[in-house]
Every structure is written in C-alpha cells, then in structure tokens.
Amino acid sequence: MRMLNPMEGAPIFEYTYVISPLSGIDDSRIIKIEDSCDAVFENQDGFALATLSVAAVDGRQAGIDGAILLRRAGFEVVRTYPDFVTRGDIAERAGKTRQAVGNWIRGDRQSAIAFPRPVNLVAGGIWLWGTVVDWMRSAAVEAADIGDSLQFPSIEDHSFVDCFIGWGDSQCADVSYAVRQSASIDDVTEISSTPSQFTASRYTMETQANC
C-alpha cells in the first residue's frame, strides 16, 4: 500500500473528500495523486469523490494533509465526505443479519461494550462507519471487511478538517488557536498550502512538507 506521509509505525487513515468534477479516468490530476499514495476516484450520484490513504499521528493531521495533496494536484476540495451507514449498511458490510445488528444496537448481544450512538436519527439512525468498526474491534466481533489496521476519522476529525478546508487563507478559530500555540502568525497563513506535521499533543506545525 502506498500512502501519503509514510511514517514508520504511524496509523493509516482513510479519508474521502468531495472534490471538483473529474474530466475522466485519464484526468491528469488523478495521475499526480496516484504517484503519491493509494487513491480511488469516483463519480457517485452527482458527487466527485476522492478516497486517500494517509499515514499520520492522528485523524486531523491525516485529513489536512490529504486535502492539501488534492489541492496541489489542482482539485478544488469542497469538504470531507463522512462514511455514514444505516443498520442495513452495517449488516451488509459486516456480513451479518439485520437482526444481529439490531441486537448490538439494543444491547441484547455484545453488551459488555455499548454500541456507539448514532450521529443522526434519520431513517432509524445513521452511524459513522469508523465508529462502528472501532466498536467491532473492541468487542472482538468477527466481521467481514474491517481489517485490523486501517483507521477512520471521527466526526470531530471531519468537523476539524472541514473547518480547515473552508477557511482558505483566513483563520478558522479552532485550527488557528491550536497552531498558534507554537507557530507565528506568518506560519499560520502557510497552513492552507503546506502539508502540516502535528505532534499528537499540541498540533505543532512545521513548515517542512513531508510528502
């Protein structure tokens, strides 16, 4: 597997982004991305999506570095694309029955560790797939398609990265406050065009790109 920012021992995060329209499978921007890391591009119901594998100390760093890579290749990055799933989706991906998933949610089975709360109650509840995977791993549930190494961003990670994507060269309060703990105001303006390296504890920005 090729990934952005190959860091020994760092977890690999999977991020999906909504991007500017693709011109086709021979889009030159796709080639630039695929030279750097594993990536999947697709058009889905009017959305142009890019899914990248990024090695980073945490989900926020991974999301920001992936967005910057896409921007450098010439894509407009609109936002992240959270992988929301219904009960039926969970059953299909995990290779389980809908009844089994319902038992997990109600706590009738695997109740030692509480099933994650849905992020929205629409359609009987939708969940972020990554939190479901984390639960299945913690509860030692044997399920298809969860692996044991790939990590997924939390809903808070998505919010943080979307803030970064949306603010451009201006200042997103949540991001700039963390960065300013150890970076000058001149450095802060660089975060929109330079991949950032963060420490797990303080999100210390370094200007040296690592991709």
PDB file of C-alpha atoms in Angstrom:
ATOM      1  CA  MET A   1       0.000   0.000   0.000  1.00  0.00           C
ATOM      2  CA  ARG A   2       1.327   3.433  -0.959  1.00  0.00           C
ATOM      3  CA  MET A   3       0.317   6.292   1.291  1.00  0.00           C
ATOM      4  CA  LEU A   4       0.905   9.979   1.799  1.00  0.00           C
ATOM      5  CA  ASN A   5       3.468  10.739   4.514  1.00  0.00           C
ATOM      6  CA  PRO A   6       4.828   7.190   5.020  1.00  0.00           C
ATOM      7  CA  MET A   7       5.777   7.340   8.714  1.00  0.00           C
ATOM      8  CA  GLU A   8       7.101   4.234  10.402  1.00  0.00           C
ATOM      9  CA  GLY A   9       4.616   2.989  12.956  1.00  0.00           C
ATOM     10  CA  ALA A  10       2.023   5.686  12.194  1.00  0.00           C
ATOM     11  CA  PRO A  11      -1.588   4.587  11.714  1.00  0.00           C
ATOM     12  CA  ILE A  12      -3.056   4.748   8.226  1.00  0.00           C
ATOM     13  CA  PHE A  13      -6.254   6.760   7.892  1.00  0.00           C
ATOM     14  CA  GLU A  14      -8.766   6.522   5.079  1.00  0.00           C
ATOM     15  CA  TYR A  15     -10.321   9.846   4.102  1.00  0.00           C
ATOM     16  CA  THR A  16     -12.882  10.600   1.420  1.00  0.00           C
ATOM     17  CA  TYR A  17     -13.307  14.114   0.032  1.00  0.00           C
ATOM     18  CA  VAL A  18     -15.848  15.818  -2.200  1.00  0.00           C
ATOM     19  CA  ILE A  19     -13.804  17.393  -4.995  1.00  0.00           C
ATOM     20  CA  SER A  20     -14.253  19.351  -8.211  1.00  0.00           C
ATOM     21  CA  PRO A  21     -15.646  17.345 -11.153  1.00  0.00           C
ATOM     22  CA  LEU A  22     -13.452  14.763 -12.838  1.00  0.00           C
ATOM     23  CA  SER A  23     -12.835  15.014 -16.575  1.00  0.00           C
ATOM     24  CA  GLY A  24     -12.487  11.236 -16.926  1.00  0.00           C
ATOM     25  CA  ILE A  25     -10.250   8.350 -15.954  1.00  0.00           C
ATOM     26  CA  ASP A  26      -7.348   9.984 -17.794  1.00  0.00           C
ATOM     27  CA  ASP A  27      -7.632  13.214 -15.768  1.00  0.00           C
ATOM     28  CA  SER A  28      -4.012  14.363 -15.327  1.00  0.00           C
ATOM     29  CA  ARG A  29      -4.733  15.416 -11.746  1.00  0.00           C
ATOM     30  CA  ILE A  30      -5.520  11.817 -10.821  1.00  0.00           C
ATOM     31  CA  ILE A  31      -2.093  10.715 -12.032  1.00  0.00           C
ATOM     32  CA  LYS A  32      -0.433  13.285  -9.761  1.00  0.00           C
ATOM     33  CA  ILE A  33      -2.273  11.886  -6.745  1.00  0.00           C
ATOM     34  CA  GLU A  34      -1.651   8.244  -7.605  1.00  0.00           C
ATOM     35  CA  ASP A  35       2.072   8.959  -7.801  1.00  0.00           C
ATOM     36  CA  SER A  36       1.949   9.872  -4.093  1.00  0.00           C
ATOM     37  CA  CYS A  37      -0.436   7.425  -2.448  1.00  0.00           C
ATOM     38  CA  ASP A  38      -3.191   4.872  -2.913  1.00  0.00           C
ATOM     39  CA  ALA A  39      -6.286   6.683  -4.109  1.00  0.00           C
ATOM     40  CA  VAL A  40      -9.706   5.863  -5.510  1.00  0.00           C
ATOM     41  CA  PHE A  41     -11.624   8.399  -7.596  1.00  0.00           C
ATOM     42  CA  GLU A  42     -15.275   8.030  -8.500  1.00  0.00           C
ATOM     43  CA  ASN A  43     -18.367   9.873  -9.634  1.00  0.00           C
ATOM     44  CA  GLN A  44     -21.318   8.853  -7.486  1.00  0.00           C
ATOM     45  CA  ASP A  45     -24.807  10.318  -7.843  1.00  0.00           C
ATOM     46  CA  GLY A  46     -23.501  13.741  -8.791  1.00  0.00           C
ATOM     47  CA  PHE A  47     -20.586  13.719  -6.358  1.00  0.00           C
ATOM     48  CA  ALA A  48     -16.948  13.548  -7.445  1.00  0.00           C
ATOM     49  CA  LEU A  49     -15.162  11.699  -4.648  1.00  0.00           C
ATOM     50  CA  ALA A  50     -11.515  11.009  -3.831  1.00  0.00           C
ATOM     51  CA  THR A  51     -10.531   8.452  -1.189  1.00  0.00           C
ATOM     52  CA  LEU A  52      -6.925   8.584   0.034  1.00  0.00           C
ATOM     53  CA  SER A  53      -4.782   6.516   2.409  1.00  0.00           C
ATOM     54  CA  VAL A  54      -2.744   8.837   4.635  1.00  0.00           C
ATOM     55  CA  ALA A  55      -0.260   7.904   7.363  1.00  0.00           C
ATOM     56  CA  ALA A  56      -0.359  10.346  10.270  1.00  0.00           C
ATOM     57  CA  VAL A  57      -0.206  10.558  14.043  1.00  0.00           C
ATOM     58  CA  ASP A  58      -3.950  11.217  14.175  1.00  0.00           C
ATOM     59  CA  GLY A  59      -7.059  11.782  12.089  1.00  0.00           C
ATOM     60  CA  ARG A  60      -6.824  15.553  11.981  1.00  0.00           C
ATOM     61  CA  GLN A  61      -3.320  15.620  10.575  1.00  0.00           C
ATOM     62  CA  ALA A  62      -4.257  12.931   8.054  1.00  0.00           C
ATOM     63  CA  GLY A  63      -7.306  14.837   6.847  1.00  0.00           C
ATOM     64  CA  ILE A  64      -5.480  18.122   6.406  1.00  0.00           C
ATOM     65  CA  ASP A  65      -2.516  16.548   4.614  1.00  0.00           C
ATOM     66  CA  GLY A  66      -4.836  14.676   2.250  1.00  0.00           C
ATOM     67  CA  ALA A  67      -6.742  17.863   1.426  1.00  0.00           C
ATOM     68  CA  ILE A  68      -3.508  19.721   0.712  1.00  0.00           C
ATOM     69  CA  LEU A  69      -2.304  16.952  -1.601  1.00  0.00           C
ATOM     70  CA  LEU A  70      -5.534  17.210  -3.598  1.00  0.00           C
ATOM     71  CA  ARG A  71      -5.235  20.985  -3.808  1.00  0.00           C
ATOM     72  CA  ARG A  72      -1.653  20.755  -5.013  1.00  0.00           C
ATOM     73  CA  ALA A  73      -2.768  18.398  -7.778  1.00  0.00           C
ATOM     74  CA  GLY A  74      -5.262  21.009  -8.962  1.00  0.00           C
ATOM     75  CA  PHE A  75      -8.507  19.823  -7.393  1.00  0.00           C
ATOM     76  CA  GLU A  76     -10.918  22.066  -5.573  1.00  0.00           C
ATOM     77  CA  VAL A  77     -11.610  20.346  -2.255  1.00  0.00           C
ATOM     78  CA  VAL A  78     -15.182  21.085  -1.200  1.00  0.00           C
ATOM     79  CA  ARG A  79     -15.345  19.139   2.070  1.00  0.00           C
ATOM     80  CA  THR A  80     -14.783  15.743   3.592  1.00  0.00           C
ATOM     81  CA  TYR A  81     -17.302  13.010   2.882  1.00  0.00           C
ATOM     82  CA  PRO A  82     -18.173  11.145   6.099  1.00  0.00           C
ATOM     83  CA  ASP A  83     -18.950   7.476   5.576  1.00  0.00           C
ATOM     84  CA  PHE A  84     -22.411   7.314   7.136  1.00  0.00           C
ATOM     85  CA  VAL A  85     -24.159   3.946   7.326  1.00  0.00           C
ATOM     86  CA  THR A  86     -27.629   2.679   8.207  1.00  0.00           C
ATOM     87  CA  ARG A  87     -28.410  -0.538  10.060  1.00  0.00           C
ATOM     88  CA  GLY A  88     -28.761  -2.269   6.715  1.00  0.00           C
ATOM     89  CA  ASP A  89     -25.402  -0.959   5.529  1.00  0.00           C
ATOM     90  CA  ILE A  90     -23.735  -2.180   8.720  1.00  0.00           C
ATOM     91  CA  ALA A  91     -25.235  -5.636   8.266  1.00  0.00           C
ATOM     92  CA  GLU A  92     -24.102  -5.815   4.639  1.00  0.00           C
ATOM     93  CA  ARG A  93     -20.553  -4.622   5.274  1.00  0.00           C
ATOM     94  CA  ALA A  94     -20.050  -6.762   8.367  1.00  0.00           C
ATOM     95  CA  GLY A  95     -21.543  -9.862   6.775  1.00  0.00           C
ATOM     96  CA  LYS A  96     -24.213 -10.088   9.473  1.00  0.00           C
ATOM     97  CA  THR A  97     -28.003 -10.121   9.528  1.00  0.00           C
ATOM     98  CA  ARG A  98     -30.075  -7.025  10.226  1.00  0.00           C
ATOM     99  CA  GLN A  99     -31.379  -8.808  13.314  1.00  0.00           C
ATOM    100  CA  ALA A 100     -27.839  -9.241  14.630  1.00  0.00           C
ATOM    101  CA  VAL A 101     -27.117  -5.548  14.124  1.00  0.00           C
ATOM    102  CA  GLY A 102     -30.358  -4.659  15.876  1.00  0.00           C
ATOM    103  CA  ASN A 103     -29.299  -6.810  18.831  1.00  0.00           C
ATOM    104  CA  TRP A 104     -25.983  -4.936  19.026  1.00  0.00           C
ATOM    105  CA  ILE A 105     -27.714  -1.563  18.963  1.00  0.00           C
ATOM    106  CA  ARG A 106     -30.227  -2.515  21.671  1.00  0.00           C
ATOM    107  CA  GLY A 107     -27.541  -4.144  23.794  1.00  0.00           C
ATOM    108  CA  ASP A 108     -29.102  -7.603  23.557  1.00  0.00           C
ATOM    109  CA  ARG A 109     -25.809  -9.003  22.275  1.00  0.00           C
ATOM    110  CA  GLN A 110     -22.181  -7.938  22.797  1.00  0.00           C
ATOM    111  CA  SER A 111     -23.452  -5.693  25.603  1.00  0.00           C
ATOM    112  CA  ALA A 112     -20.182  -5.547  27.571  1.00  0.00           C
ATOM    113  CA  ILE A 113     -19.196  -2.589  25.369  1.00  0.00           C
ATOM    114  CA  ALA A 114     -22.009  -0.214  24.445  1.00  0.00           C
ATOM    115  CA  PHE A 115     -22.710   0.199  20.742  1.00  0.00           C
ATOM    116  CA  PRO A 116     -21.916   3.742  19.548  1.00  0.00           C
ATOM    117  CA  ARG A 117     -24.735   6.257  19.454  1.00  0.00           C
ATOM    118  CA  PRO A 118     -25.952   7.298  16.004  1.00  0.00           C
ATOM    119  CA  VAL A 119     -24.841  10.670  14.682  1.00  0.00           C
ATOM    120  CA  ASN A 120     -28.362  11.343  13.397  1.00  0.00           C
ATOM    121  CA  LEU A 121     -31.735   9.689  13.997  1.00  0.00           C
ATOM    122  CA  VAL A 122     -32.898   9.879  10.371  1.00  0.00           C
ATOM    123  CA  ALA A 123     -34.004   6.562   8.830  1.00  0.00           C
ATOM    124  CA  GLY A 124     -33.839   4.766  12.165  1.00  0.00           C
ATOM    125  CA  GLY A 125     -30.370   6.073  12.880  1.00  0.00           C
ATOM    126  CA  ILE A 126     -27.165   6.545  10.898  1.00  0.00           C
ATOM    127  CA  TRP A 127     -23.667   5.902  12.196  1.00  0.00           C
ATOM    128  CA  LEU A 128     -20.175   6.870  11.150  1.00  0.00           C
ATOM    129  CA  TRP A 129     -18.681   3.669   9.785  1.00  0.00           C
ATOM    130  CA  GLY A 130     -15.372   4.220  11.541  1.00  0.00           C
ATOM    131  CA  THR A 131     -17.011   4.258  14.980  1.00  0.00           C
ATOM    132  CA  VAL A 132     -18.811   1.023  14.150  1.00  0.00           C
ATOM    133  CA  VAL A 133     -15.515  -0.574  13.081  1.00  0.00           C
ATOM    134  CA  ASP A 134     -13.866   0.596  16.308  1.00  0.00           C
ATOM    135  CA  TRP A 135     -16.701  -0.965  18.300  1.00  0.00           C
ATOM    136  CA  MET A 136     -16.496  -4.278  16.431  1.00  0.00           C
ATOM    137  CA  ARG A 137     -12.754  -4.431  17.044  1.00  0.00           C
ATOM    138  CA  SER A 138     -13.164  -3.599  20.741  1.00  0.00           C
ATOM    139  CA  ALA A 139     -15.976  -6.117  21.151  1.00  0.00           C
ATOM    140  CA  ALA A 140     -13.981  -8.769  19.245  1.00  0.00           C
ATOM    141  CA  VAL A 141     -16.806  -9.228  16.759  1.00  0.00           C
ATOM    142  CA  GLU A 142     -15.831 -11.416  13.828  1.00  0.00           C
ATOM    143  CA  ALA A 143     -16.940  -9.441  10.818  1.00  0.00           C
ATOM    144  CA  ALA A 144     -16.071  -9.069   7.180  1.00  0.00           C
ATOM    145  CA  ASP A 145     -14.324  -6.016   5.753  1.00  0.00           C
ATOM    146  CA  ILE A 146     -12.991  -4.386   8.926  1.00  0.00           C
ATOM    147  CA  GLY A 147      -9.345  -5.458   8.854  1.00  0.00           C
ATOM    148  CA  ASP A 148      -7.118  -4.751  11.809  1.00  0.00           C
ATOM    149  CA  SER A 149      -5.017  -1.754  10.846  1.00  0.00           C
ATOM    150  CA  LEU A 150      -6.877   0.839   8.760  1.00  0.00           C
ATOM    151  CA  GLN A 151      -8.116   3.767  10.859  1.00  0.00           C
ATOM    152  CA  PHE A 152     -11.036   6.087  10.215  1.00  0.00           C
ATOM    153  CA  PRO A 153     -11.641   9.725  11.192  1.00  0.00           C
ATOM    154  CA  SER A 154     -14.084  10.575  13.961  1.00  0.00           C
ATOM    155  CA  ILE A 155     -16.951  13.007  13.459  1.00  0.00           C
ATOM    156  CA  GLU A 156     -14.851  15.571  15.349  1.00  0.00           C
ATOM    157  CA  ASP A 157     -11.975  14.960  12.918  1.00  0.00           C
ATOM    158  CA  HIS A 158     -14.313  15.589   9.989  1.00  0.00           C
ATOM    159  CA  SER A 159     -15.512  18.864  11.547  1.00  0.00           C
ATOM    160  CA  PHE A 160     -11.937  19.984  12.182  1.00  0.00           C
ATOM    161  CA  VAL A 161     -10.768  19.214   8.641  1.00  0.00           C
ATOM    162  CA  ASP A 162     -13.884  20.774   7.075  1.00  0.00           C
ATOM    163  CA  CYS A 163     -13.085  23.928   9.021  1.00  0.00           C
ATOM    164  CA  PHE A 164      -9.593  23.927   7.528  1.00  0.00           C
ATOM    165  CA  ILE A 165     -10.934  23.309   4.019  1.00  0.00           C
ATOM    166  CA  GLY A 166     -13.476  26.093   4.292  1.00  0.00           C
ATOM    167  CA  TRP A 167     -11.352  28.869   5.750  1.00  0.00           C
ATOM    168  CA  GLY A 168      -8.714  29.047   2.992  1.00  0.00           C
ATOM    169  CA  ASP A 169      -6.163  31.729   3.874  1.00  0.00           C
ATOM    170  CA  SER A 170      -8.325  33.305   6.573  1.00  0.00           C
ATOM    171  CA  GLN A 171      -8.420  31.958  10.108  1.00  0.00           C
ATOM    172  CA  CYS A 172     -10.565  29.149  11.394  1.00  0.00           C
ATOM    173  CA  ALA A 173     -10.671  29.717  15.140  1.00  0.00           C
ATOM    174  CA  ASP A 174     -10.349  26.075  16.137  1.00  0.00           C
ATOM    175  CA  VAL A 175      -7.404  25.431  13.839  1.00  0.00           C
ATOM    176  CA  SER A 176      -5.535  28.687  14.306  1.00  0.00           C
ATOM    177  CA  TYR A 177      -5.788  28.562  18.101  1.00  0.00           C
ATOM    178  CA  ALA A 178      -4.094  25.158  18.176  1.00  0.00           C
ATOM    179  CA  VAL A 179      -1.463  26.137  15.647  1.00  0.00           C
ATOM    180  CA  ARG A 180      -0.651  29.418  17.375  1.00  0.00           C
ATOM    181  CA  GLN A 181       0.463  27.589  20.468  1.00  0.00           C
ATOM    182  CA  SER A 182       3.834  27.173  18.759  1.00  0.00           C
ATOM    183  CA  ALA A 183       3.690  28.928  15.368  1.00  0.00           C
ATOM    184  CA  SER A 184       3.923  32.580  14.387  1.00  0.00           C
ATOM    185  CA  ILE A 185       1.057  34.362  12.645  1.00  0.00           C
ATOM    186  CA  ASP A 186       3.061  34.235   9.400  1.00  0.00           C
ATOM    187  CA  ASP A 187       3.287  30.467   9.728  1.00  0.00           C
ATOM    188  CA  VAL A 188      -0.478  30.189  10.187  1.00  0.00           C
ATOM    189  CA  THR A 189      -1.147  31.555   6.700  1.00  0.00           C
ATOM    190  CA  GLU A 190       1.003  28.793   5.259  1.00  0.00           C
ATOM    191  CA  ILE A 191      -1.207  26.017   6.573  1.00  0.00           C
ATOM    192  CA  SER A 192      -3.566  26.315   3.605  1.00  0.00           C
ATOM    193  CA  SER A 193      -0.819  25.435   1.127  1.00  0.00           C
ATOM    194  CA  THR A 194       1.761  23.439   3.041  1.00  0.00           C
ATOM    195  CA  PRO A 195       1.241  19.958   4.499  1.00  0.00           C
ATOM    196  CA  SER A 196       1.455  20.225   8.236  1.00  0.00           C
ATOM    197  CA  GLN A 197       3.155  17.940  10.701  1.00  0.00           C
ATOM    198  CA  PHE A 198       1.489  17.828  14.082  1.00  0.00           C
ATOM    199  CA  THR A 199       2.504  16.380  17.396  1.00  0.00           C
ATOM    200  CA  ALA A 200      -0.142  14.227  18.993  1.00  0.00           C
ATOM    201  CA  SER A 201      -0.342  16.551  21.980  1.00  0.00           C
ATOM    202  CA  ARG A 202      -0.214  20.101  20.596  1.00  0.00           C
ATOM    203  CA  TYR A 203      -0.615  20.007  16.802  1.00  0.00           C
ATOM    204  CA  THR A 204       2.686  21.792  16.405  1.00  0.00           C
ATOM    205  CA  MET A 205       3.019  22.994  12.838  1.00  0.00           C
ATOM    206  CA  GLU A 206       6.283  22.594  10.983  1.00  0.00           C
ATOM    207  CA  THR A 207       6.820  24.280   7.654  1.00  0.00           C
ATOM    208  CA  GLN A 208       8.747  21.367   6.184  1.00  0.00           C
ATOM    209  CA  ALA A 209       6.480  19.367   3.878  1.00  0.00           C
ATOM    210  CA  ASN A 210       6.525  15.617   4.296  1.00  0.00           C
ATOM    211  CA  CYS A 211       5.008  14.172   1.171  1.00  0.00           C
TER     212      CYS A 211
END
